[in-house]
Amino acid sequence: MQTDIDPRSLIGRKAYDRDGHKIGTVDEVYLDDATGVPEWAAVRTGLFSRDAFVPLAPSTYRNETLHVPYERALIKGAPDFGVGRHLSPDQEVQLYHHYQLDLPEPAAPETPPRRPDRDFGHVAGHDNPSPSGD
């Protein structure tokens, strides 16, 4: 998805499937925990329906509408986690599998700064310790 779009501007916008059929209205946008980039949108699929999570990365935003490159049946069949709560890593994996998307590479852990070597040699008088521990 375009990265210059404000995720708040998606709320309340109509969403359409790959064939141009209306899916529903965007209720919420979920950001990636590590990067803060918009990753998922929850789309209300009908007046009394649930929200379906759709991936934003392959989607486009044009003419003030969200266009999701999947068919409506697949979108409506996405796992239901409810809205208004944080998506757990396991839930995100389920969504990636549902849409047959490659899982993102895990962020490389930061390597701690290398500490200077603190081994200054043997303690005086203990240069050759005896095997008996004397």
Coordinates of N, CA, C and O in Angstrom, one line a residue:
M1 N 0.8 -1.2 0.0 CA 0.0 0.0 0.0 C 0.9 1.2 0.0 O 2.0 1.2 0.5
Q2 N 0.4 2.3 -0.5 CA 1.1 3.6 -0.4 C 1.5 3.9 1.0 O 0.7 3.8 1.9
T3 N 2.7 4.3 1.2 CA 3.2 4.5 2.5 C 3.0 6.0 2.9 O 3.1 6.3 4.1
D4 N 2.6 6.9 2.0 CA 2.4 8.2 2.3 C 1.0 8.5 2.8 O 0.7 9.7 3.1
I5 N 0.2 7.5 2.9 CA -1.2 7.7 3.3 C -1.3 7.7 4.8 O -0.7 6.8 5.5
D6 N -2.1 8.6 5.4 CA -2.3 8.6 6.8 C -3.3 7.5 7.1 O -4.4 7.5 6.6
P7 N -3.0 6.5 8.0 CA -3.9 5.4 8.3 C -5.2 5.9 8.8 O -6.2 5.2 8.6
R8 N -5.2 7.0 9.5 CA -6.5 7.5 10.0 C -7.5 7.9 8.9 O -8.7 7.9 9.1
S9 N -6.9 8.2 7.7 CA -7.8 8.6 6.6 C -8.5 7.4 6.0 O -9.5 7.6 5.3
L10 N -8.1 6.2 6.4 CA -8.8 5.0 5.9 C -10.0 4.7 6.6 O -11.0 4.1 6.1
I11 N -10.1 5.1 7.9 CA -11.3 4.8 8.7 C -12.5 5.5 8.1 O -12.5 6.6 7.7
G12 N -13.5 4.6 7.9 CA -14.8 5.1 7.3 C -14.8 5.0 5.8 O -15.9 5.3 5.2
R13 N -13.7 4.7 5.2 CA -13.7 4.6 3.7 C -14.2 3.2 3.3 O -14.1 2.2 3.9
K14 N -14.8 3.2 2.1 CA -15.3 2.0 1.5 C -14.1 1.1 1.0 O -13.1 1.6 0.6
A15 N -14.3 -0.2 1.1 CA -13.3 -1.2 0.6 C -13.9 -2.1 -0.4 O -15.1 -2.5 -0.3
Y16 N -13.2 -2.4 -1.5 CA -13.6 -3.2 -2.6 C -12.7 -4.3 -2.8 O -11.5 -4.2 -2.6
D17 N -13.2 -5.5 -3.3 CA -12.4 -6.6 -3.6 C -11.8 -6.5 -5.0 O -11.9 -5.4 -5.7
R18 N -11.0 -7.5 -5.4 CA -10.3 -7.4 -6.7 C -11.2 -7.3 -7.9 O -10.8 -6.8 -8.9
D19 N -12.5 -7.7 -7.8 CA -13.4 -7.6 -8.9 C -14.2 -6.3 -8.8 O -15.2 -6.2 -9.7
G20 N -14.0 -5.5 -7.9 CA -14.7 -4.2 -7.8 C -16.0 -4.3 -6.9 O -16.8 -3.4 -6.9
H21 N -16.2 -5.5 -6.3 CA -17.4 -5.6 -5.5 C -17.1 -5.0 -4.1 O -16.0 -5.2 -3.5
K22 N -18.1 -4.3 -3.6 CA -17.9 -3.7 -2.3 C -17.8 -4.8 -1.2 O -18.6 -5.7 -1.1
I23 N -16.8 -4.6 -0.3 CA -16.6 -5.5 0.8 C -17.3 -4.9 2.0 O -18.0 -5.6 2.8
G24 N -17.1 -3.6 2.2 CA -17.6 -3.0 3.4 C -16.9 -1.7 3.7 O -16.4 -1.0 2.8
T25 N -16.8 -1.3 4.9 CA -16.2 0.0 5.4 C -15.1 -0.3 6.4 O -15.2 -1.1 7.3
V26 N -14.0 0.4 6.2 CA -12.9 0.2 7.1 C -13.2 0.8 8.5 O -13.6 1.9 8.6
D27 N -13.1 -0.1 9.5 CA -13.4 0.3 10.9 C -12.1 0.7 11.6 O -12.1 1.6 12.4
E28 N -11.0 -0.1 11.4 CA -9.8 0.2 12.1 C -8.6 -0.2 11.3 O -8.7 -1.0 10.4
V29 N -7.5 0.4 11.6 CA -6.2 0.1 10.9 C -5.2 -0.3 12.0 O -5.1 0.3 13.1
Y30 N -4.5 -1.4 11.8 CA -3.6 -1.9 12.7 C -2.2 -1.7 12.2 O -1.9 -2.0 11.0
L31 N -1.3 -1.2 13.0 CA 0.1 -0.9 12.7 C 1.0 -2.0 13.1 O 0.7 -2.7 14.1
D32 N 2.1 -2.2 12.4 CA 3.1 -3.1 12.8 C 3.8 -2.7 14.0 O 4.1 -1.5 14.2
D33 N 3.9 -3.6 15.0 CA 4.5 -3.2 16.3 C 5.9 -2.6 16.2 O 6.3 -1.7 16.9
A34 N 6.7 -3.2 15.3 CA 8.1 -2.9 15.2 C 8.3 -1.6 14.4 O 9.2 -0.8 14.8
T35 N 7.6 -1.4 13.3 CA 7.9 -0.3 12.4 C 6.9 0.8 12.5 O 7.2 1.9 12.0
G36 N 5.6 0.5 13.0 CA 4.6 1.5 13.0 C 3.9 1.7 11.6 O 3.1 2.6 11.4
V37 N 4.3 0.9 10.7 CA 3.7 0.9 9.3 C 2.3 0.3 9.4 O 2.1 -0.8 10.0
P38 N 1.3 0.9 8.7 CA 0.0 0.2 8.6 C 0.1 -1.1 8.0 O 0.7 -1.3 6.9
E39 N -0.4 -2.2 8.6 CA -0.3 -3.5 8.2 C -1.6 -4.2 7.8 O -1.7 -5.0 6.9
W40 N -2.6 -4.0 8.6 CA -3.9 -4.6 8.5 C -5.1 -3.6 8.6 O -4.9 -2.6 9.4
A41 N -6.2 -3.9 7.9 CA -7.4 -3.1 8.1 C -8.5 -4.0 8.5 O -8.6 -5.1 8.0
A42 N -9.3 -3.6 9.5 CA -10.5 -4.3 9.8 C -11.7 -3.7 9.0 O -11.9 -2.5 9.1
V43 N -12.3 -4.5 8.2 CA -13.4 -4.0 7.3 C -14.7 -4.6 7.8 O -14.9 -5.8 7.8
R44 N -15.7 -3.7 8.1 CA -17.0 -4.2 8.5 C -17.7 -4.6 7.2 O -17.9 -3.9 6.3
T45 N -18.1 -5.9 7.2 CA -18.6 -6.5 5.9 C -20.1 -6.4 5.8 O -20.6 -6.8 4.8
G46 N -20.8 -5.8 6.7 CA -22.2 -5.6 6.6 C -22.7 -5.0 7.9 O -22.1 -5.0 8.9
L47 N -24.0 -4.6 7.9 CA -24.6 -4.0 9.0 C -24.5 -4.8 10.3 O -24.2 -4.4 11.3
F48 N -24.9 -6.1 10.1 CA -24.8 -7.0 11.3 C -23.7 -8.1 11.2 O -23.7 -9.0 11.9
S49 N -22.8 -7.8 10.3 CA -21.7 -8.7 10.1 C -20.5 -8.4 11.0 O -20.5 -7.4 11.7
R50 N -19.5 -9.2 10.9 CA -18.3 -9.0 11.7 C -17.3 -8.2 10.8 O -17.5 -7.9 9.7
D51 N -16.2 -7.9 11.4 CA -15.1 -7.3 10.7 C -14.2 -8.3 10.1 O -13.9 -9.3 10.8
A52 N -13.7 -8.1 8.9 CA -12.7 -9.0 8.3 C -11.4 -8.3 8.2 O -11.4 -7.1 7.8
F53 N -10.3 -9.0 8.6 CA -9.0 -8.3 8.5 C -8.5 -8.5 7.1 O -8.6 -9.6 6.5
V54 N -8.0 -7.4 6.5 CA -7.4 -7.5 5.1 C -6.0 -6.9 5.2 O -5.7 -6.0 6.0
P55 N -5.0 -7.5 4.4 CA -3.7 -7.0 4.4 C -3.6 -5.7 3.6 O -4.2 -5.6 2.6
L56 N -2.8 -4.7 4.2 CA -2.7 -3.5 3.5 C -1.6 -3.4 2.5 O -1.6 -2.7 1.5
A57 N -0.5 -4.3 2.7 CA 0.7 -4.2 1.8 C 0.3 -4.4 0.3 O 0.8 -3.7 -0.5
P58 N -0.5 -5.4 0.0 CA -0.8 -5.6 -1.4 C -2.0 -4.7 -1.9 O -2.3 -4.7 -3.1
S59 N -2.6 -4.0 -1.0 CA -3.8 -3.2 -1.3 C -3.4 -1.9 -1.8 O -2.3 -1.4 -1.6
T60 N -4.4 -1.2 -2.5 CA -4.1 0.2 -2.9 C -5.2 1.1 -2.4 O -6.3 0.7 -2.2
Y61 N -4.8 2.4 -2.3 CA -5.8 3.4 -1.9 C -5.9 4.4 -3.0 O -4.9 5.1 -3.3
R62 N -7.0 4.5 -3.6 CA -7.2 5.4 -4.7 C -8.6 5.9 -4.7 O -9.6 5.2 -4.4
N63 N -8.8 7.1 -5.1 CA -10.1 7.8 -5.2 C -10.8 7.6 -3.8 O -12.0 7.4 -3.8
E64 N -10.1 7.7 -2.7 CA -10.6 7.7 -1.4 C -11.3 6.4 -1.0 O -12.2 6.3 -0.2
T65 N -10.8 5.3 -1.7 CA -11.4 3.9 -1.4 C -10.2 3.0 -1.3 O -9.2 3.2 -2.0
L66 N -10.4 1.9 -0.6 CA -9.4 0.8 -0.4 C -9.7 -0.3 -1.4 O -10.9 -0.8 -1.4
H67 N -8.7 -0.7 -2.2 CA -8.9 -1.8 -3.1 C -8.0 -3.0 -2.7 O -6.8 -2.8 -2.7
V68 N -8.7 -4.1 -2.3 CA -8.0 -5.2 -1.8 C -7.9 -6.3 -2.9 O -8.9 -6.6 -3.5
P69 N -6.7 -6.8 -3.2 CA -6.5 -7.7 -4.4 C -6.9 -9.2 -4.1 O -6.2 -10.1 -4.5
Y70 N -8.0 -9.4 -3.4 CA -8.5 -10.7 -3.1 C -10.0 -10.7 -3.4 O -10.7 -9.7 -3.3
E71 N -10.5 -11.9 -3.6 CA -12.0 -12.0 -3.9 C -12.7 -11.9 -2.5 O -12.2 -12.3 -1.5
R72 N -14.0 -11.5 -2.6 CA -14.8 -11.2 -1.4 C -15.0 -12.4 -0.6 O -14.9 -12.3 0.7
A73 N -15.1 -13.6 -1.1 CA -15.3 -14.8 -0.3 C -14.1 -15.1 0.5 O -14.2 -15.5 1.7
L74 N -12.9 -14.9 0.0 CA -11.7 -15.2 0.8 C -11.6 -14.1 1.9 O -11.3 -14.5 3.1
I75 N -11.9 -12.9 1.6 CA -11.9 -11.9 2.7 C -12.9 -12.2 3.8 O -12.5 -12.1 5.0
K76 N -14.1 -12.5 3.4 CA -15.1 -12.8 4.4 C -14.8 -14.0 5.2 O -15.3 -14.2 6.3
G77 N -14.0 -14.9 4.7 CA -13.6 -16.1 5.4 C -12.3 -16.0 6.2 O -11.8 -17.0 6.8
A78 N -11.8 -14.8 6.3 CA -10.6 -14.5 7.1 C -10.9 -14.8 8.6 O -12.0 -14.7 9.1
P79 N -9.9 -15.2 9.4 CA -10.1 -15.5 10.8 C -10.7 -14.3 11.5 O -10.3 -13.1 11.2
D80 N -11.6 -14.5 12.4 CA -12.3 -13.4 13.2 C -11.6 -13.3 14.5 O -11.7 -14.2 15.4
F81 N -11.0 -12.2 14.8 CA -10.3 -11.9 16.1 C -11.0 -10.8 16.8 O -10.6 -10.4 17.9
G82 N -12.1 -10.3 16.3 CA -12.7 -9.1 16.9 C -11.9 -7.9 16.7 O -10.7 -8.0 16.2
V83 N -12.4 -6.7 16.9 CA -11.7 -5.5 16.7 C -11.5 -4.8 18.0 O -12.1 -5.1 19.0
G84 N -10.6 -3.8 18.0 CA -10.4 -3.0 19.2 C -9.4 -3.5 20.1 O -9.1 -3.0 21.2
R85 N -8.8 -4.6 19.7 CA -7.7 -5.3 20.6 C -6.5 -5.4 19.7 O -6.5 -5.4 18.5
H86 N -5.4 -5.6 20.4 CA -4.1 -5.8 19.7 C -4.1 -7.2 19.0 O -4.6 -8.1 19.6
L87 N -3.5 -7.2 17.8 CA -3.4 -8.5 17.2 C -2.1 -9.2 17.7 O -1.0 -8.6 17.7
S88 N -2.2 -10.4 18.2 CA -1.1 -11.1 18.7 C -0.2 -11.6 17.5 O -0.7 -11.7 16.4
P89 N 1.1 -11.9 17.8 CA 1.9 -12.5 16.7 C 1.3 -13.8 16.1 O 1.3 -14.0 14.9
D90 N 0.7 -14.6 16.9 CA 0.0 -15.8 16.4 C -1.2 -15.5 15.5 O -1.4 -16.2 14.5
Q91 N -1.9 -14.5 15.9 CA -3.1 -14.1 15.0 C -2.6 -13.6 13.7 O -3.2 -13.8 12.7
E92 N -1.5 -12.8 13.7 CA -1.0 -12.3 12.5 C -0.5 -13.4 11.6 O -0.7 -13.3 10.4
V93 N 0.1 -14.4 12.2 CA 0.6 -15.5 11.4 C -0.6 -16.2 10.7 O -0.5 -16.6 9.5
Q94 N -1.7 -16.4 11.5 CA -2.9 -17.0 10.9 C -3.4 -16.2 9.7 O -3.8 -16.7 8.7
L95 N -3.4 -14.8 9.8 CA -3.8 -14.0 8.7 C -2.9 -14.1 7.5 O -3.3 -14.2 6.4
Y96 N -1.6 -14.1 7.8 CA -0.6 -14.3 6.7 C -0.9 -15.6 5.9 O -0.8 -15.7 4.7
H97 N -1.1 -16.7 6.7 CA -1.4 -18.0 6.1 C -2.7 -17.9 5.3 O -2.8 -18.5 4.2
H98 N -3.7 -17.3 5.9 CA -5.0 -17.2 5.2 C -4.9 -16.6 3.8 O -5.5 -17.1 2.9
Y99 N -4.2 -15.5 3.7 CA -4.0 -14.8 2.5 C -2.8 -15.3 1.7 O -2.5 -14.7 0.6
Q100 N -2.2 -16.4 2.1 CA -1.0 -17.0 1.4 C 0.1 -15.9 1.2 O 0.6 -15.9 0.1
L101 N 0.3 -15.1 2.2 CA 1.4 -14.1 2.1 C 2.6 -14.7 2.7 O 2.5 -15.5 3.7
D102 N 3.8 -14.3 2.3 CA 5.0 -14.6 2.9 C 5.1 -13.9 4.3 O 4.8 -12.7 4.4
L103 N 5.6 -14.6 5.3 CA 5.7 -14.0 6.6 C 6.9 -13.0 6.5 O 7.9 -13.3 5.8
P104 N 6.7 -11.8 7.2 CA 7.8 -10.9 7.1 C 9.0 -11.5 7.9 O 8.9 -12.3 8.8
E105 N 10.2 -11.0 7.5 CA 11.4 -11.4 8.1 C 11.4 -10.9 9.5 O 11.1 -9.7 9.7
P106 N 11.8 -11.7 10.5 CA 11.9 -11.1 11.9 C 13.0 -10.1 12.0 O 14.0 -10.2 11.3
A107 N 12.7 -9.1 12.8 CA 13.7 -8.0 13.0 C 14.9 -8.6 13.6 O 14.8 -9.4 14.5
A108 N 16.1 -8.3 13.1 CA 17.3 -8.8 13.7 C 17.5 -8.2 15.0 O 17.3 -7.0 15.2
P109 N 17.8 -9.0 16.0 CA 18.0 -8.5 17.4 C 19.2 -7.6 17.4 O 20.2 -7.8 16.7
E110 N 19.1 -6.5 18.2 CA 20.3 -5.7 18.3 C 21.4 -6.4 19.0 O 21.2 -7.0 20.0
T111 N 22.6 -6.3 18.5 CA 23.7 -6.9 19.2 C 24.2 -5.9 20.3 O 24.4 -4.7 20.0
P112 N 24.4 -6.4 21.5 CA 24.9 -5.5 22.5 C 26.3 -5.0 22.2 O 27.0 -5.7 21.5
P113 N 26.6 -3.8 22.6 CA 27.9 -3.3 22.3 C 29.0 -4.2 22.9 O 28.8 -4.8 24.0
R114 N 30.1 -4.3 22.2 CA 31.2 -5.2 22.7 C 31.9 -4.5 23.9 O 32.2 -3.3 23.8
R115 N 32.0 -5.2 24.9 CA 32.6 -4.7 26.1 C 34.1 -5.0 26.0 O 34.6 -6.0 25.5
P116 N 34.9 -4.0 26.6 CA 36.4 -4.3 26.5 C 36.7 -5.5 27.4 O 36.0 -5.8 28.4
D117 N 37.7 -6.2 27.0 CA 38.2 -7.4 27.7 C 38.6 -7.0 29.1 O 39.5 -6.1 29.3
R118 N 38.0 -7.7 30.1 CA 38.3 -7.3 31.5 C 39.3 -8.4 32.2 O 39.5 -8.3 33.3
D119 N 39.8 -9.3 31.4 CA 40.7 -10.3 31.9 C 42.1 -9.7 31.9 O 42.7 -9.5 30.8
F120 N 42.6 -9.3 33.1 CA 43.9 -8.7 33.2 C 45.0 -9.7 33.5 O 46.1 -9.3 34.0
G121 N 44.8 -11.0 33.4 CA 45.8 -11.9 33.8 C 45.6 -12.6 35.1 O 44.5 -12.5 35.7
H122 N 46.6 -13.3 35.6 CA 46.4 -14.0 36.9 C 46.6 -13.1 38.1 O 47.3 -12.1 38.0
V123 N 46.0 -13.5 39.2 CA 46.2 -12.7 40.4 C 47.6 -13.0 40.9 O 48.0 -14.2 40.9
A124 N 48.2 -12.0 41.5 CA 49.6 -12.2 42.0 C 49.7 -13.3 43.0 O 48.8 -13.4 43.9
G125 N 50.6 -14.2 42.8 CA 50.8 -15.3 43.8 C 50.0 -16.5 43.3 O 50.1 -17.6 43.9
H126 N 49.2 -16.4 42.3 CA 48.4 -17.5 41.8 C 48.7 -17.8 40.3 O 47.8 -18.3 39.6
D127 N 50.0 -17.6 39.9 CA 50.3 -17.8 38.5 C 50.2 -19.3 38.1 O 49.8 -19.6 37.0
N128 N 50.6 -20.2 39.0 CA 50.5 -21.6 38.7 C 49.7 -22.3 39.7 O 50.3 -22.9 40.7
P129 N 48.4 -22.3 39.7 CA 47.6 -23.0 40.7 C 47.9 -24.5 40.7 O 48.1 -25.1 39.7
S130 N 47.9 -25.0 41.9 CA 48.2 -26.4 42.0 C 46.9 -27.2 41.8 O 45.8 -26.7 42.0
P131 N 47.0 -28.5 41.2 CA 45.9 -29.3 40.9 C 45.0 -29.6 42.1 O 43.9 -29.9 42.1
S132 N 45.7 -29.6 43.3 CA 44.9 -29.9 44.5 C 44.2 -28.8 45.1 O 43.4 -28.9 46.0
G133 N 44.3 -27.6 44.5 CA 43.6 -26.4 45.0 C 44.3 -25.7 46.1 O 43.7 -24.8 46.7
D134 N 45.5 -26.1 46.5 CA 46.2 -25.4 47.6 C 46.7 -24.1 47.2 O 47.1 -23.7 46.3

